[in-house]
Short mmCIF file of C-alpha atoms in Angstrom, two decimals:
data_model
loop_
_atom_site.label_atom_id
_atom_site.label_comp_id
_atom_site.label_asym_id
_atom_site.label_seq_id
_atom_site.Cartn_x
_atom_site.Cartn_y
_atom_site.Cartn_z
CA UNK E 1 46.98 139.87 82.81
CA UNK E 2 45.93 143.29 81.07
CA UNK E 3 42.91 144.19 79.80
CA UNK E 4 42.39 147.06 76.60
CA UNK E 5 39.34 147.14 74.94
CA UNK E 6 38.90 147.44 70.89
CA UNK E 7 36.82 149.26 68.90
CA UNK E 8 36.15 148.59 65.22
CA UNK E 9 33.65 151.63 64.82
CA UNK E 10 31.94 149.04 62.12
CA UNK E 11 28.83 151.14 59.97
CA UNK E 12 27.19 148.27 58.80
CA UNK E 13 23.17 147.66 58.99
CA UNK E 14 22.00 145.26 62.02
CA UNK E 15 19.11 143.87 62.16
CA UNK E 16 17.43 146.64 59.65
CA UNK E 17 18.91 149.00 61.64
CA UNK E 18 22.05 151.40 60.07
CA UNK E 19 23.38 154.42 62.04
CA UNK E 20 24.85 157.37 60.35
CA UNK E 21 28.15 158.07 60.77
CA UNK E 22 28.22 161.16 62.89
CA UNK E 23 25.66 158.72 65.46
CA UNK E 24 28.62 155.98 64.85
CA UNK E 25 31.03 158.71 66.27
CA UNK E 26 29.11 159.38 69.07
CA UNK E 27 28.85 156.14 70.35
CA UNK E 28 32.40 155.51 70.05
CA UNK E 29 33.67 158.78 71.98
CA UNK E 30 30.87 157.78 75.11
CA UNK E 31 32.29 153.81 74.51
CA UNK E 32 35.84 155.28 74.69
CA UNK E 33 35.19 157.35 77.79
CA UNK E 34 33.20 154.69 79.49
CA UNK E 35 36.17 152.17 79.27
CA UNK E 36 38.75 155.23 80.33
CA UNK E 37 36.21 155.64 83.33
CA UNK E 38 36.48 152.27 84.40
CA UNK E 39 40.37 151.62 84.09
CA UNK E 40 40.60 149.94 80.85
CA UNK E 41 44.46 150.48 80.10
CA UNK E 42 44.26 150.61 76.07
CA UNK E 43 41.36 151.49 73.70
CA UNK E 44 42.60 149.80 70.37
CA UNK E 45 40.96 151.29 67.38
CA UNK E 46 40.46 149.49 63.91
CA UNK E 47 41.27 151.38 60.86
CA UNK E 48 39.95 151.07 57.05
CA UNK E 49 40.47 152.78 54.17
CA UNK E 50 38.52 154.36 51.27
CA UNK E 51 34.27 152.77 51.11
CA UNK E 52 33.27 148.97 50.65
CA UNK E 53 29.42 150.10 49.75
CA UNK E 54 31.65 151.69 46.36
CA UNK E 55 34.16 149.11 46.37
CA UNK E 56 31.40 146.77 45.58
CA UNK E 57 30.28 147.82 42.55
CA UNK E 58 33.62 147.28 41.11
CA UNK E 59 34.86 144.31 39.64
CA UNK E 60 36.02 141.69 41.81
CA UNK E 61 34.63 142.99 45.32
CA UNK E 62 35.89 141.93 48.85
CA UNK E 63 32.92 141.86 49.83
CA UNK E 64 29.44 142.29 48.36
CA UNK E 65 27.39 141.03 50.70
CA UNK E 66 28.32 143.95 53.25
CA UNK E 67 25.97 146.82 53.76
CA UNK E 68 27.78 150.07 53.97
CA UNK E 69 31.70 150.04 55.70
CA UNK E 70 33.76 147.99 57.91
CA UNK E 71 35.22 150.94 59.76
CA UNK E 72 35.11 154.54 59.56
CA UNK E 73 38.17 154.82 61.47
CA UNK E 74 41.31 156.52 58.37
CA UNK E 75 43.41 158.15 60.97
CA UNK E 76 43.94 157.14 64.71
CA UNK E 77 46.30 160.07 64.75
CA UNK E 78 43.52 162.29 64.11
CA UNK E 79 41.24 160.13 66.43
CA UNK E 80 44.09 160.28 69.28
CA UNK E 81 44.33 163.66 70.36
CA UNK E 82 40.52 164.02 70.37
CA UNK E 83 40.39 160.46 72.88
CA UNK E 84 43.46 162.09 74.74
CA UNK E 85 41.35 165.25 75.48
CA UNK E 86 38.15 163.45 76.29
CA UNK E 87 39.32 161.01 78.85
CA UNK E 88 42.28 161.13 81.52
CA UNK E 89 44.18 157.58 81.83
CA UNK E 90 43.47 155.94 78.71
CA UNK E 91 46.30 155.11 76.17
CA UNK E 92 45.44 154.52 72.49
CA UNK E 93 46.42 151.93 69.79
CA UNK E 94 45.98 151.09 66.31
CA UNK E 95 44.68 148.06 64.79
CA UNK E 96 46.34 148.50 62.62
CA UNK E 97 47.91 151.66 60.56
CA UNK E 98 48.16 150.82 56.88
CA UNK E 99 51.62 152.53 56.07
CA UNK E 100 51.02 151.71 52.54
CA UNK E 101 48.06 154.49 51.73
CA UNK E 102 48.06 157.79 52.11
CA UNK E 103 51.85 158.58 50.51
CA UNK E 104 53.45 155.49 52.02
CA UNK E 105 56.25 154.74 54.50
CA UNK E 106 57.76 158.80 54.17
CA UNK E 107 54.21 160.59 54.96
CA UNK E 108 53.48 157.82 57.68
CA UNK E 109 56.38 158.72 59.06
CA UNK E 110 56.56 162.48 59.31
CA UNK E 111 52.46 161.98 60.61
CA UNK E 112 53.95 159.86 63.77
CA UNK E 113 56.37 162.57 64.52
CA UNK E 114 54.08 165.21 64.10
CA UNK E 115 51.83 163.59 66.15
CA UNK E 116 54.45 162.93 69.07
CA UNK E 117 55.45 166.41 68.67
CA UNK E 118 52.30 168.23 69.14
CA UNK E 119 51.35 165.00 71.82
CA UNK E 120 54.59 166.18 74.04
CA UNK E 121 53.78 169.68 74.03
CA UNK E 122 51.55 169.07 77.17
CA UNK E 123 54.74 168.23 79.68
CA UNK E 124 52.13 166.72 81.79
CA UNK E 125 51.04 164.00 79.03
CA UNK E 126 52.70 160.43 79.26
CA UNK E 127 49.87 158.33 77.85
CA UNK E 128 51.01 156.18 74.86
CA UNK E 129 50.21 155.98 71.61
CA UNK E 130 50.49 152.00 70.66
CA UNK E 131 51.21 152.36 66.70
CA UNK E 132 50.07 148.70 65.59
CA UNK E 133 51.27 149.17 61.79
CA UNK E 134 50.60 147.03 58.68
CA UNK E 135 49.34 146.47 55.33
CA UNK E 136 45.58 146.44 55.67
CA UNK E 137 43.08 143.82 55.00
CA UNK E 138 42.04 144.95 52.08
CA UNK E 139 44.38 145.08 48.84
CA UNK E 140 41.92 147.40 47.07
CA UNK E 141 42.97 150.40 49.29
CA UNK E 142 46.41 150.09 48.34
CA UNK E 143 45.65 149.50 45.25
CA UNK E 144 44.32 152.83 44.80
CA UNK E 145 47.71 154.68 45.84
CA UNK E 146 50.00 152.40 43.36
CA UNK E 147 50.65 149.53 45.42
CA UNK E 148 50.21 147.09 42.16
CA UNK E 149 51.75 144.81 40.15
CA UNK E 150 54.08 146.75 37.72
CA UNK E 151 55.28 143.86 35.25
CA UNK E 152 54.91 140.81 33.98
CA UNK E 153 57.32 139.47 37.20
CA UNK E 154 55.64 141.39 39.55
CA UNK E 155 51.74 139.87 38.92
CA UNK E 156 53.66 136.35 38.66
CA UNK E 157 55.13 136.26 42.01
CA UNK E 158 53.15 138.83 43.68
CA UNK E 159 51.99 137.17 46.68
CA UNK E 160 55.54 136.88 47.46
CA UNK E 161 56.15 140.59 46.45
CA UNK E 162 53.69 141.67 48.70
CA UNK E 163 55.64 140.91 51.97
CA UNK E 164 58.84 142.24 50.46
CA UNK E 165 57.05 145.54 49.53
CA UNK E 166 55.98 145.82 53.16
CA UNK E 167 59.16 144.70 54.34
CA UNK E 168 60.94 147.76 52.29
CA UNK E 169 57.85 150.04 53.80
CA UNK E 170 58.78 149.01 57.31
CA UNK E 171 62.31 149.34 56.92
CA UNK E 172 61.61 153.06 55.36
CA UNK E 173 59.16 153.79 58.03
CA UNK E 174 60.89 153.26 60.80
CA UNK E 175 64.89 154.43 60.08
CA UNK E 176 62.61 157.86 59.39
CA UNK E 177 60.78 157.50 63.26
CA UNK E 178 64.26 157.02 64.61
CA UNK E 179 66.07 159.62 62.56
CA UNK E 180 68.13 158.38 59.44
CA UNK E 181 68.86 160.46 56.59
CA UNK E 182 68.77 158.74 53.96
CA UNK E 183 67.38 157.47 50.23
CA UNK E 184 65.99 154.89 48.44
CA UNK E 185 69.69 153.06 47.49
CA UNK E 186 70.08 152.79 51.23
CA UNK E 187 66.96 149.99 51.55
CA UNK E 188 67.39 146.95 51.26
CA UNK E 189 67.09 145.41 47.97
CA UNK E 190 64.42 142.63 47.14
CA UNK E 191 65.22 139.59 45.95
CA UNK E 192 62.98 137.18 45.30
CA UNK E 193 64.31 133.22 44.46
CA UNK E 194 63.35 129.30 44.54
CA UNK E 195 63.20 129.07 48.12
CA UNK E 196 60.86 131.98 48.24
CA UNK E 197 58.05 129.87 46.84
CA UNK E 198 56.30 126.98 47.46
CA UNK E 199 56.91 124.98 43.92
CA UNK E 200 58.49 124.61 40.91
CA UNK E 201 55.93 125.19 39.50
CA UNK E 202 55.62 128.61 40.58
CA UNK E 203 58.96 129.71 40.40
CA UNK E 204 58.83 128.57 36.55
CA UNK E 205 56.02 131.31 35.89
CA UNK E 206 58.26 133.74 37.66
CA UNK E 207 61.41 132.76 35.41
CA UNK E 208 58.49 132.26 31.95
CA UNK E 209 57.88 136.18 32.95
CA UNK E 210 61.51 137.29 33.64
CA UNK E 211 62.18 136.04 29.86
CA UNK E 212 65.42 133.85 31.22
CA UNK E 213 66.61 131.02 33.88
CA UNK E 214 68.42 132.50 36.72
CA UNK E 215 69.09 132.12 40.47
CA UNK E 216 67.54 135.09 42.08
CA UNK E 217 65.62 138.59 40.79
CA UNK E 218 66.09 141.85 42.24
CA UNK E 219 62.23 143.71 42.18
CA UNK E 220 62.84 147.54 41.90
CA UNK E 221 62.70 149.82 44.69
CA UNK E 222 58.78 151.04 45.04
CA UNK E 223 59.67 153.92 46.45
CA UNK E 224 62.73 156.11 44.86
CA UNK E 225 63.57 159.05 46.71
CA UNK E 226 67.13 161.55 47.10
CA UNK E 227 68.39 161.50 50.42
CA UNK E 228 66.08 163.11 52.50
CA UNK E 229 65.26 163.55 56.28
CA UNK E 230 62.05 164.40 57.57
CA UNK E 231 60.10 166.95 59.93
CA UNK E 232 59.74 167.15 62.66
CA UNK E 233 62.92 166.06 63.49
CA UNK E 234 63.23 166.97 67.31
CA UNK E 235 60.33 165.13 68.37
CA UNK E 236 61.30 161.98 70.96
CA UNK E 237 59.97 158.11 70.45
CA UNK E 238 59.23 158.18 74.15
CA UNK E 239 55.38 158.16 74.09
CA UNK E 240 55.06 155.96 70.91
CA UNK E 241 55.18 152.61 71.20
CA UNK E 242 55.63 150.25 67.58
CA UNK E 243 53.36 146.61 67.34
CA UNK E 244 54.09 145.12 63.49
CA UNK E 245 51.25 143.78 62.11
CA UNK E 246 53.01 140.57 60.47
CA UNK E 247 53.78 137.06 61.74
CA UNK E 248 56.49 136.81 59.10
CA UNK E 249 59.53 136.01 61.26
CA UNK E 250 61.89 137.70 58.99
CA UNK E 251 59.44 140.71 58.74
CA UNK E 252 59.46 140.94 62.69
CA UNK E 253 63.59 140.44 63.10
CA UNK E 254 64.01 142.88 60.06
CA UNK E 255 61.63 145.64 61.59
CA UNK E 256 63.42 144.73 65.54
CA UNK E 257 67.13 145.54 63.70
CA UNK E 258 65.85 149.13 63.66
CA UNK E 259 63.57 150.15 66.46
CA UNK E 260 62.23 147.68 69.15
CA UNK E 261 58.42 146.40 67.63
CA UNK E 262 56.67 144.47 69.50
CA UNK E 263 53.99 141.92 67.39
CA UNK E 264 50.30 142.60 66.82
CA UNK E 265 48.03 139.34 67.17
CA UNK E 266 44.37 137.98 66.07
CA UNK E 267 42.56 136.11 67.96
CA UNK E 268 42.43 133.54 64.91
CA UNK E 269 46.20 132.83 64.71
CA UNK E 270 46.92 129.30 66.12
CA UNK E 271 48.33 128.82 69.63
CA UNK E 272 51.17 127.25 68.35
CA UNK E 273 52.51 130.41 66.03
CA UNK E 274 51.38 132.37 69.17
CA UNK E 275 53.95 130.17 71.40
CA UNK E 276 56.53 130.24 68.39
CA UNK E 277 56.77 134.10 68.18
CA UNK E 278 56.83 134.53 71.97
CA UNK E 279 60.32 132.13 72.25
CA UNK E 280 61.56 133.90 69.04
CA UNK E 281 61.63 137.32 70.29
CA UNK E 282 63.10 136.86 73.12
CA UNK E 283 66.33 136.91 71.32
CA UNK E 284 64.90 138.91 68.42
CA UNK E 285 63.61 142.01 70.40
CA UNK E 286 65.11 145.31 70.05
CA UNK E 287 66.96 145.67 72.81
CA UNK E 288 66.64 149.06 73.39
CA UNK E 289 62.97 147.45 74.14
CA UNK E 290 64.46 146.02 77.19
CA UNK E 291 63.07 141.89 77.87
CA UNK E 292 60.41 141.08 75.81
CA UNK E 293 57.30 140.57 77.88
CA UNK E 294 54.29 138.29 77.17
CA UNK E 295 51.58 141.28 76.68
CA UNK E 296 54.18 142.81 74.24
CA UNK E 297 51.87 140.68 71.97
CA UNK E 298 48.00 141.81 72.30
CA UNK E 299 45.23 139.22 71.70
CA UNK E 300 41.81 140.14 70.45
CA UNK E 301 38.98 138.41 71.66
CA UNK E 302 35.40 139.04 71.50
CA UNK E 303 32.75 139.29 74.79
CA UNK E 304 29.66 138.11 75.44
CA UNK E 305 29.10 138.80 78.96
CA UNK E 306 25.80 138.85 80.61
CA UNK E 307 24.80 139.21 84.22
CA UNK E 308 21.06 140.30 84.12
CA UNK E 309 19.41 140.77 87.68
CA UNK E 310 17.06 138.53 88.85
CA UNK E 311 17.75 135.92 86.50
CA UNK E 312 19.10 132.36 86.92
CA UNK E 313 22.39 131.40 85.81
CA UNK E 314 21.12 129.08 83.19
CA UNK E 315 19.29 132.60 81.61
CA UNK E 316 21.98 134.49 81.95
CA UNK E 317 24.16 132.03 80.12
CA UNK E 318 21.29 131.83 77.23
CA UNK E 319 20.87 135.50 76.94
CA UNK E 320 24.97 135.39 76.28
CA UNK E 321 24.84 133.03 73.47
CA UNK E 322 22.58 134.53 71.87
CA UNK E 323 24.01 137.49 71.56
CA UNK E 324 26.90 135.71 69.98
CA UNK E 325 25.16 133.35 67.64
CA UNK E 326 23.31 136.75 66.28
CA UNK E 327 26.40 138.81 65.87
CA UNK E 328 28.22 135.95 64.65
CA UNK E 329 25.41 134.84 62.13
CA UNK E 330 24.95 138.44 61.12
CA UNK E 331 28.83 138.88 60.14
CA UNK E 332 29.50 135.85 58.45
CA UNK E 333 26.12 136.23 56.35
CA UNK E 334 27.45 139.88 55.24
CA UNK E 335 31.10 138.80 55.03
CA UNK E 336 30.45 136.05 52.71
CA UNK E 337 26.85 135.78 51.56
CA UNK E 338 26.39 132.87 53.32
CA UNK E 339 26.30 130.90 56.60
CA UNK E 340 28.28 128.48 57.42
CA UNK E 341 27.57 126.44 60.99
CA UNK E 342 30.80 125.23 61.82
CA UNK E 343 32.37 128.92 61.57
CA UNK E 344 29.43 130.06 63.68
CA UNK E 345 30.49 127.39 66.04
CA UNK E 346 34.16 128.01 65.85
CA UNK E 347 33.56 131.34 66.21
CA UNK E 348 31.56 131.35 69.30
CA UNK E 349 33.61 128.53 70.90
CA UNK E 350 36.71 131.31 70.55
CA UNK E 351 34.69 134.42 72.12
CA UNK E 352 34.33 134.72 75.85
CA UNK E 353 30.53 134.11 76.10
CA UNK E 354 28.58 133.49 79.41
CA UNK E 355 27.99 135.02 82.60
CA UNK E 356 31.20 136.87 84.45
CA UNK E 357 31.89 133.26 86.06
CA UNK E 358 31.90 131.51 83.00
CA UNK E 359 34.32 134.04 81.03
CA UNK E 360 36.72 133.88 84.33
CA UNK E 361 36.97 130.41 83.88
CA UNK E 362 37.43 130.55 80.02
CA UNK E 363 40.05 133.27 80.45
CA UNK E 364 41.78 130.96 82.85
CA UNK E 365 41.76 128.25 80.52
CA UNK E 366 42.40 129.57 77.23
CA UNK E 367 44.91 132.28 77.95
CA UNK E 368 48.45 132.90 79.67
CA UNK E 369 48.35 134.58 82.94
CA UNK E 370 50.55 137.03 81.47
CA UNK E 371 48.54 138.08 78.08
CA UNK E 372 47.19 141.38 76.89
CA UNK E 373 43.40 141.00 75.72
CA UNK E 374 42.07 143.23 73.69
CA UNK E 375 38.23 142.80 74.63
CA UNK E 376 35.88 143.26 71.74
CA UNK E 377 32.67 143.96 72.70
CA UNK E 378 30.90 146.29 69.78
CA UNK E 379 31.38 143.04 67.51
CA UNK E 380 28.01 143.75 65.28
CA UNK E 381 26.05 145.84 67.88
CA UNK E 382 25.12 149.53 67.72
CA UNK E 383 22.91 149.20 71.13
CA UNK E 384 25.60 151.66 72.80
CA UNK E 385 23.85 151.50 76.17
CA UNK E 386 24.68 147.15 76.04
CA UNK E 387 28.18 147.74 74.84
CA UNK E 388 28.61 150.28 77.79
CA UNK E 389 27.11 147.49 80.02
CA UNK E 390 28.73 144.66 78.92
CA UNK E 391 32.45 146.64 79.39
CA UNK E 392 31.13 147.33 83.07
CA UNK E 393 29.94 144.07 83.77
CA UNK E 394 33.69 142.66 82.51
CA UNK E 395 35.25 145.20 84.49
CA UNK E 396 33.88 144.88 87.80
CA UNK E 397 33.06 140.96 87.59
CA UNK E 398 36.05 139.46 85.96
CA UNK E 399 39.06 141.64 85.98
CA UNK E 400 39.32 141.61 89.73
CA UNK E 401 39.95 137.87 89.80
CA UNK E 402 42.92 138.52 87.57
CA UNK E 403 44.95 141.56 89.48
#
């Protein structure tokens, strides 16, 4: 079993309490070093775009109960090469990269290699950079850089649009990485028909919009571009490694005809889908990837560990949950405005909560002997000398009984 730990660098107001950002910063650079200290292999970094205290204000907001942002994390490549020069093991990941911002699939792109090329220069470098790449949570950021219904088709069947779109982004994105020339008439086209959508009913609104009855649509490239190749160009894929954040099969198998991507995971996705993706890429992987491997697929989780001296078990265990009922309570109050018991419980009943002994004995029944966790433990808590604690406490009281 690995163990990374993930960061989500989350400005939000606890308890009355709201850091600045530069004091946010801080915290995560000492949390990042701590974990590289103690032989954490991965520190997986959550990213957001543009502010949710603005957002807010608009029309239609995500989500106007939150105080300030979800993440102040825009660029791990940026964020990289400063964790790369603070700490000395330590690889670093994204949770995930919206390609879709920022200029889209090309300027994503030519970032990586930049990135990789300026990352090499230091022959005595090998740590990884774990590109986890998406869409975002949030369609307002993309919104903001064109990524919106442009017809009367489009807004009709643009929940299925939206995973063609990224599936055109990803296919962009990465024949770029590995070195195509090449323009927009040499994507993929996307077609969108019946089977694409779950009724009649919905594919008639499609075909109302469209003006006539016919089999299949073609939706218009949303990116046009002459052949072009981009710079870098010398720069090697050997220190980047690709994790598509999709569990759209076809997504997955398009993005593994091109270069091998292995599959980012939440810890809210079922077991089941979990166990369906790990038999599917088997045969699906890139091979170039070599054998697919179980912790090709990370798992977040969070931690509530707690192993205060001098007290009894039975403390220990209470001190735990109540950590997680208050982080739990205090996201799902500013997440939706209101508070729901049974997510609480849910919640909590998914986290690793309890003294070391307990969360060795969770880990051993929840999880594959062969899975990657990706520990959260700064869920909704700025106290950086507790997160510090809590990542010690995991490392030296439950990773050992999983070497």
């Amino acid at each position: 079993m690995k163990f990374d730990v993930f960061f989500s660098i989350c400005q939000t107001e606890i308890s009355g309490y709201l850091p600045n950002e530069r004091t946010m910063f801080h915290n995560f650079f000492d949390q990042v070093s701590h974990a590289d200290e103690l032989g954490y292999e991965i520190a997986w970094v959550a990213e957001s775009h543009l502010s949710c205290e603005v957002q807010k204000h608009n029309p239609n907001p995500v989500i106007p109960n939150f105080k300030s942002e979800i993440g102040l994390n825009t660029d791990i490549l940026q964020l990289a090469h400063r964790i790369f020069a603070l700490t000395k093991r330590i690889h670093v990941g994204s949770a995930i990269r919206n390609i879709l911002v920022n200029g889209g699939p090309i300027a994503h792109a030519e970032a990586v290699k930049t990135f990789l090329t300026l990352h090499e220069l230091d022959e005595a470098e090998n740590r990884l950079i774990h590109l986890g790449f998406a869409t975002g949570r949030f369609p307002f950021s993309s919104a903001a850089y064109g990524i919106v219904p442009r017809s009367a088709v489009e807004k009709a069947a643009w929940h299925i649009i939206r995973v063609k779109l990224f599936q055109e982004a990803t296919e962009i994105f990465l024949r770029f990485l590995r070195g195509d020339i090449l323009s927009s008439q040499d994507v993929r086209s996307k077609i969108i028909k019946r089977e694409d959508f779950n009724s009649d009913q919905e594919w008639s609104k499609v075909l109302q919009a469209y003006g006539k009855e016919v089999n299949q649509i073609e939706i218009p490239p949303f990116w046009n571009f002459d052949r072009i190749g981009i710079i870098p160009a010398q720069a090697s894929l050997n220190l980047l490694r690709l994790i598509i954040g999709s569990h759209n099969p076809t997504t997955q198998e398009l993005a593994n005809t091109i270069l091998p991507c292995r599959v980012f995971n939440l810890s809210i996705t079922p077991e089941a889908h979990i166990e369906e993706t790990h038999r599917r890429m088997k045969t699906k992987f890139h091979p170039d990837g070599g054998e697919w491997q179980r912790w090709y697929m990370p798992r977040t989780v969070l931690v509530f560990i707690d192993n205060t001296p001098k007290k009894s078990i039975a403390q220990r265990r209470a001190i735990a949950r109540e950590r997680a009922n208050q982080a739990l309570h205090a996201y799902w109050q500013a997440i939706e405005g209101t508070l729901d018991p049974e997510k609480i419980i849910k919640a909590t009943n998914n986290a690793l909560v309890g003294t070391p002994e307990d969360i060795v004995q969770q880990i051993r029944e929840r999880f594959h002997p062969e899975d990657r966790l990706m520990l959260w433990f700064d869920f909704f808590n700025h106290n950086n000398e507790e997160v510090k604690e809590s990542m010690t406490q995991f490392m030296k009281n439950v990773c050992p009984y999983f070497d």
